[in-house]
JSON list of C-alpha atoms in Angstrom, two decimals:
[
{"chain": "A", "resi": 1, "resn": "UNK", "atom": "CA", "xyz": [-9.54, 22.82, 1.83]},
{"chain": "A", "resi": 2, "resn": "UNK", "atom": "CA", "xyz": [-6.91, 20.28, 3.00]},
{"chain": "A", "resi": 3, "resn": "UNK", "atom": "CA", "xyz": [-4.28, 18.37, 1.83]},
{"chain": "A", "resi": 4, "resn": "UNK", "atom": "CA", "xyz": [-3.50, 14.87, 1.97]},
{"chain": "A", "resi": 5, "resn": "UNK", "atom": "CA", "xyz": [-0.48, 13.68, 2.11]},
{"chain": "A", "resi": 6, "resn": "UNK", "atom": "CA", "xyz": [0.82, 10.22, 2.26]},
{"chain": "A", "resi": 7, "resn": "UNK", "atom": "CA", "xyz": [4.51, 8.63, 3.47]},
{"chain": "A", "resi": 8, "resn": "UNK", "atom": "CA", "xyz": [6.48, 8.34, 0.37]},
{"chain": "A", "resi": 9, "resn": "UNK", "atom": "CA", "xyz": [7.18, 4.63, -0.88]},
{"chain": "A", "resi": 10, "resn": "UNK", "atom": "CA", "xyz": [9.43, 4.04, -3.66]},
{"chain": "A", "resi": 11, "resn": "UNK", "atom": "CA", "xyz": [7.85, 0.52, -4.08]},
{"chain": "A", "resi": 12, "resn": "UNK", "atom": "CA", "xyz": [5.02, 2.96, -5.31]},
{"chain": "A", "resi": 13, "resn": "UNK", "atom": "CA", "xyz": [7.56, 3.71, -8.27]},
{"chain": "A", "resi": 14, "resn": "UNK", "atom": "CA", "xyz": [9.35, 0.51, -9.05]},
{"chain": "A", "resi": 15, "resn": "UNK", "atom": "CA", "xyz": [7.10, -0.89, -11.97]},
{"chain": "A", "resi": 16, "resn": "UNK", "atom": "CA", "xyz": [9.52, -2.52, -14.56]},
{"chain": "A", "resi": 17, "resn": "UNK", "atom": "CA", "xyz": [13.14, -4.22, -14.08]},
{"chain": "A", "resi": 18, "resn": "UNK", "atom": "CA", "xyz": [15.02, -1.73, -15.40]},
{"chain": "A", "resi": 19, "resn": "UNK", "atom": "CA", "xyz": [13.48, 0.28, -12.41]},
{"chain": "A", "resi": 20, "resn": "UNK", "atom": "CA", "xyz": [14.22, -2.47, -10.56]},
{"chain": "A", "resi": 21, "resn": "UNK", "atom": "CA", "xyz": [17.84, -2.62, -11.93]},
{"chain": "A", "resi": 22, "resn": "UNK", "atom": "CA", "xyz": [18.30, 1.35, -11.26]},
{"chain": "A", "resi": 23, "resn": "UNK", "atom": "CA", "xyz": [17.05, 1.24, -7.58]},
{"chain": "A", "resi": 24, "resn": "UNK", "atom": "CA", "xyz": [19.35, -1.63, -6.65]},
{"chain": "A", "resi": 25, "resn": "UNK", "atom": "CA", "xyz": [22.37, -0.60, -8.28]},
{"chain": "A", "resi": 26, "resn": "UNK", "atom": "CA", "xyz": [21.98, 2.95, -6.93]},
{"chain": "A", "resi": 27, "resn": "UNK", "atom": "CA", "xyz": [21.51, 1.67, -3.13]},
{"chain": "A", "resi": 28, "resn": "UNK", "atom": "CA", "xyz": [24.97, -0.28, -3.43]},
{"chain": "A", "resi": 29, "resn": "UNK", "atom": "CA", "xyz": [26.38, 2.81, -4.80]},
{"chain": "A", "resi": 30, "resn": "UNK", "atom": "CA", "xyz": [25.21, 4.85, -2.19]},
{"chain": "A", "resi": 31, "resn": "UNK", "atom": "CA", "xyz": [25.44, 1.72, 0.69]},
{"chain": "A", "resi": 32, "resn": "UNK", "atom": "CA", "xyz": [27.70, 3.04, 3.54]},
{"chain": "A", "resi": 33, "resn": "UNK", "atom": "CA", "xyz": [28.69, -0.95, 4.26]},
{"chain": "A", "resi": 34, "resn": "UNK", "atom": "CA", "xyz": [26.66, -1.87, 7.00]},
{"chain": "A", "resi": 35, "resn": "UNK", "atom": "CA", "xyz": [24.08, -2.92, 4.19]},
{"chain": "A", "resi": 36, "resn": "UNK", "atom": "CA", "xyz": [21.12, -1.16, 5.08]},
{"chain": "A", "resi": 37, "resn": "UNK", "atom": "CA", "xyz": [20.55, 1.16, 1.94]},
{"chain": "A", "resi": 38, "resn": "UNK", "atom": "CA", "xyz": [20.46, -2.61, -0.01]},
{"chain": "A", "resi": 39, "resn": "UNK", "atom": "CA", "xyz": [18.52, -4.22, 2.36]},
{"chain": "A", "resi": 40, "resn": "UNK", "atom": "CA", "xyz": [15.74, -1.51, 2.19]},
{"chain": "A", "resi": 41, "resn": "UNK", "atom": "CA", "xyz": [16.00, -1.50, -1.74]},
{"chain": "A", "resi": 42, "resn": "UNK", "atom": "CA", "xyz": [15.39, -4.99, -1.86]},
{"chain": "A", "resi": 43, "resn": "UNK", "atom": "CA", "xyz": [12.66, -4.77, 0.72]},
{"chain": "A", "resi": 44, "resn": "UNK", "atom": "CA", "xyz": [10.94, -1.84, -1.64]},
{"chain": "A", "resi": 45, "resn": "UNK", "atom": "CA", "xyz": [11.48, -4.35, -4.49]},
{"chain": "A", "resi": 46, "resn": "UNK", "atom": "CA", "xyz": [10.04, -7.48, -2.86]},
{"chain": "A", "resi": 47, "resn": "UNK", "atom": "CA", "xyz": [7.19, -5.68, -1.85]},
{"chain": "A", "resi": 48, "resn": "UNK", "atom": "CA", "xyz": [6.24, -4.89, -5.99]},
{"chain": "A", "resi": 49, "resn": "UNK", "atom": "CA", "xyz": [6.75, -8.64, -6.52]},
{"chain": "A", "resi": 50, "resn": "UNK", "atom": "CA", "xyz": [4.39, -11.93, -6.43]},
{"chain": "A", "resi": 51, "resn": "UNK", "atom": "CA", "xyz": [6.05, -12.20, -2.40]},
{"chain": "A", "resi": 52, "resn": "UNK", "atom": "CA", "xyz": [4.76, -16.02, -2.58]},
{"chain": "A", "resi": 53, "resn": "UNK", "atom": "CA", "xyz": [6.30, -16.95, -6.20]},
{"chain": "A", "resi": 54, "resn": "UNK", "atom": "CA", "xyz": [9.71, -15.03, -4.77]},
{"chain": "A", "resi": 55, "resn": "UNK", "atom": "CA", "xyz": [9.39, -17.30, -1.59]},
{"chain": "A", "resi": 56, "resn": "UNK", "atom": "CA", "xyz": [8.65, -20.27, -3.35]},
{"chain": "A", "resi": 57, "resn": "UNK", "atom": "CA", "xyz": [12.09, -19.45, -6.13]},
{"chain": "A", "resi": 58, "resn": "UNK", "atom": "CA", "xyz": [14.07, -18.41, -3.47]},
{"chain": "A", "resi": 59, "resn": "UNK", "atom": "CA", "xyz": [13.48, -21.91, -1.46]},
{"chain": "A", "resi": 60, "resn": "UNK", "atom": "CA", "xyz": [12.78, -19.42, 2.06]},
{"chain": "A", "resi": 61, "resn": "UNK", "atom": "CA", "xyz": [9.52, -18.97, 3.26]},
{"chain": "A", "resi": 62, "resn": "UNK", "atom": "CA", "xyz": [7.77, -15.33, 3.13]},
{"chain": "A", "resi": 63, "resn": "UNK", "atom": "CA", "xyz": [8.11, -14.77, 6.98]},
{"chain": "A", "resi": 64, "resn": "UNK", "atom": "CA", "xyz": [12.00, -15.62, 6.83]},
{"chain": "A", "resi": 65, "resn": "UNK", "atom": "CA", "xyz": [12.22, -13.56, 4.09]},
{"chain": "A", "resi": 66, "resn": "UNK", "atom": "CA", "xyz": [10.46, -10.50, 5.41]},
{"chain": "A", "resi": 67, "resn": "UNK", "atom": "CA", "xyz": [12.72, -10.88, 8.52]},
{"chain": "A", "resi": 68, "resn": "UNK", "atom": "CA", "xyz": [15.85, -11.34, 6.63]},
{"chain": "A", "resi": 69, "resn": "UNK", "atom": "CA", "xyz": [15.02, -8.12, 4.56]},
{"chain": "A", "resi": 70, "resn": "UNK", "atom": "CA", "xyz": [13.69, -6.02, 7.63]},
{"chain": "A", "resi": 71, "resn": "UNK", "atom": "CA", "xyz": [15.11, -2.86, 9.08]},
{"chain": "A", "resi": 72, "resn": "UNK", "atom": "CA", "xyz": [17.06, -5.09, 11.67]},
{"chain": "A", "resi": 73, "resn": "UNK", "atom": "CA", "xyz": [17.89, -7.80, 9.53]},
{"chain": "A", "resi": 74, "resn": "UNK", "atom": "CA", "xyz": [21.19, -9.65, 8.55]},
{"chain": "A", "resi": 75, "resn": "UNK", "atom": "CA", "xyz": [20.72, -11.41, 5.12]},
{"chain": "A", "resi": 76, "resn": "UNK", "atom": "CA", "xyz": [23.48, -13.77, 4.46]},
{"chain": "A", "resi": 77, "resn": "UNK", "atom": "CA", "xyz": [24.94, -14.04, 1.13]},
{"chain": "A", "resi": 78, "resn": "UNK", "atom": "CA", "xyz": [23.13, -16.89, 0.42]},
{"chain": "A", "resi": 79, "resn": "UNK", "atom": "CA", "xyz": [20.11, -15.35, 0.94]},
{"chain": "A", "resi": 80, "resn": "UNK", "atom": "CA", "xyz": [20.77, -11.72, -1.09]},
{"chain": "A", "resi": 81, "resn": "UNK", "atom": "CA", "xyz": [22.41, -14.46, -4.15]},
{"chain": "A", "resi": 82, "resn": "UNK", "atom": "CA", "xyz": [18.86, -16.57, -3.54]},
{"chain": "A", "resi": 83, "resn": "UNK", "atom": "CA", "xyz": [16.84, -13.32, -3.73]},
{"chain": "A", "resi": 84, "resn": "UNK", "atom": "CA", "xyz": [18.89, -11.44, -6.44]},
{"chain": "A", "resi": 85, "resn": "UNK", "atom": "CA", "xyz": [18.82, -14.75, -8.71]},
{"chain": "A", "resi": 86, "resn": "UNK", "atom": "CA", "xyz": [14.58, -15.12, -7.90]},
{"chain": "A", "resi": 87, "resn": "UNK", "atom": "CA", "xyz": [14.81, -11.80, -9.36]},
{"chain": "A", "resi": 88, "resn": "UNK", "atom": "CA", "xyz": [16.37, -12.10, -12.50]},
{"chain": "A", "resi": 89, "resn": "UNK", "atom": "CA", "xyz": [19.61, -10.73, -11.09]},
{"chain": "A", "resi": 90, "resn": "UNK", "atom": "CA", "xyz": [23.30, -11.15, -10.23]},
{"chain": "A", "resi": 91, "resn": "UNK", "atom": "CA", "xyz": [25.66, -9.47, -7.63]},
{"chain": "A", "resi": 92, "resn": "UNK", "atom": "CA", "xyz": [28.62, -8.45, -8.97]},
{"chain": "A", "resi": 93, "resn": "UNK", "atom": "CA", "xyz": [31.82, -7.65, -7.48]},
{"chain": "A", "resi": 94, "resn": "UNK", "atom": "CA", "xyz": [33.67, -4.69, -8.65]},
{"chain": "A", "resi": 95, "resn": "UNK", "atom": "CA", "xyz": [36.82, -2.87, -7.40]},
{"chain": "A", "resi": 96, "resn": "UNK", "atom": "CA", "xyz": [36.56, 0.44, -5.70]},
{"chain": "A", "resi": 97, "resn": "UNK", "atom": "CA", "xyz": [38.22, 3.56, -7.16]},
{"chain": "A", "resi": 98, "resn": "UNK", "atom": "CA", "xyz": [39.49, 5.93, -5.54]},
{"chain": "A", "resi": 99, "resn": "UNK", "atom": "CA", "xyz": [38.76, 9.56, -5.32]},
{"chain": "A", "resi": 100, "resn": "UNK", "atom": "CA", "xyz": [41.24, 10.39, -8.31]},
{"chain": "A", "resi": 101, "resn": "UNK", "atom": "CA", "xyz": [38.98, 7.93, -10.61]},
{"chain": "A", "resi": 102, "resn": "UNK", "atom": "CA", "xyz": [41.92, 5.22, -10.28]},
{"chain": "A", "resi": 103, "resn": "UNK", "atom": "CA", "xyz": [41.01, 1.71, -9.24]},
{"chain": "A", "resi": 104, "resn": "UNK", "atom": "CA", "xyz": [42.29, 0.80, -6.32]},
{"chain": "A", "resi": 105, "resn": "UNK", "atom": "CA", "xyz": [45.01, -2.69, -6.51]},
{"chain": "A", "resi": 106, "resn": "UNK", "atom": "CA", "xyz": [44.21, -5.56, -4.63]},
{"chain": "A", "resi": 107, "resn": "UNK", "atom": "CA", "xyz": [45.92, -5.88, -1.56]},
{"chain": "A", "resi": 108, "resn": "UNK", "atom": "CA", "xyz": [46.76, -9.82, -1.02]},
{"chain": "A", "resi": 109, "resn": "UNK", "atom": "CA", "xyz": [45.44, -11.10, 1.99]},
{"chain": "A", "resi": 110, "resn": "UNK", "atom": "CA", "xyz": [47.32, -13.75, 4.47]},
{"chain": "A", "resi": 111, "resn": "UNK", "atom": "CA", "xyz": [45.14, -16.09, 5.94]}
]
């Protein structure tokens, strides 16, 4: 007797938004900055989503999004605020704390 086994998809495990809220917040936590942890959450949840109604409330067509979302892609802002939104969602920026649990201060920037 053999077993089966099949490549592991979290899109297989995404099924309400809270799930939806928990995979996304836990991919910018563990994001290393280049943004491909978020981009492949977001991929996971597009792919458990009506992809034409997300196209269609996001204003980009599915192609364009696919690409934007892919391995290799490079979302702007405008499209991650577009997609986020089509999903009942907002970013939010937080600060960073440091490793002793203190938030870090803003450092004023000269432009």
């Amino acid at each position: 007797m053999s077993e089966e086994y099949r490549k592991f998809d979290p899109a297989d495990y995404v099924e309400s938004e809270e799930d939806v809220r928990g995979l996304l917040r836990a991919a910018a936590e563990e994001d290393t900055g280049d943004g491909a942890v978020i981009r492949a959450a977001l991929r996971y949840v597009v792919r458990t989503q009506n992809t034409s109604a997300l196209a269609r409330d996001t204003g980009l067509n599915r192609g364009n999004l696919y690409v934007a979302l892919s391995e290799d892609g490079n979302p702007t802002l405008a499209t991650l605020l577009k997609v986020t939104n089509a999903l009942g969602l907002r970013l939010r920026i937080e600060s960073v704390e440091d490793r002793a649990g203190d938030p870090q201060p803003a450092r004023p920037q000269s432009y």
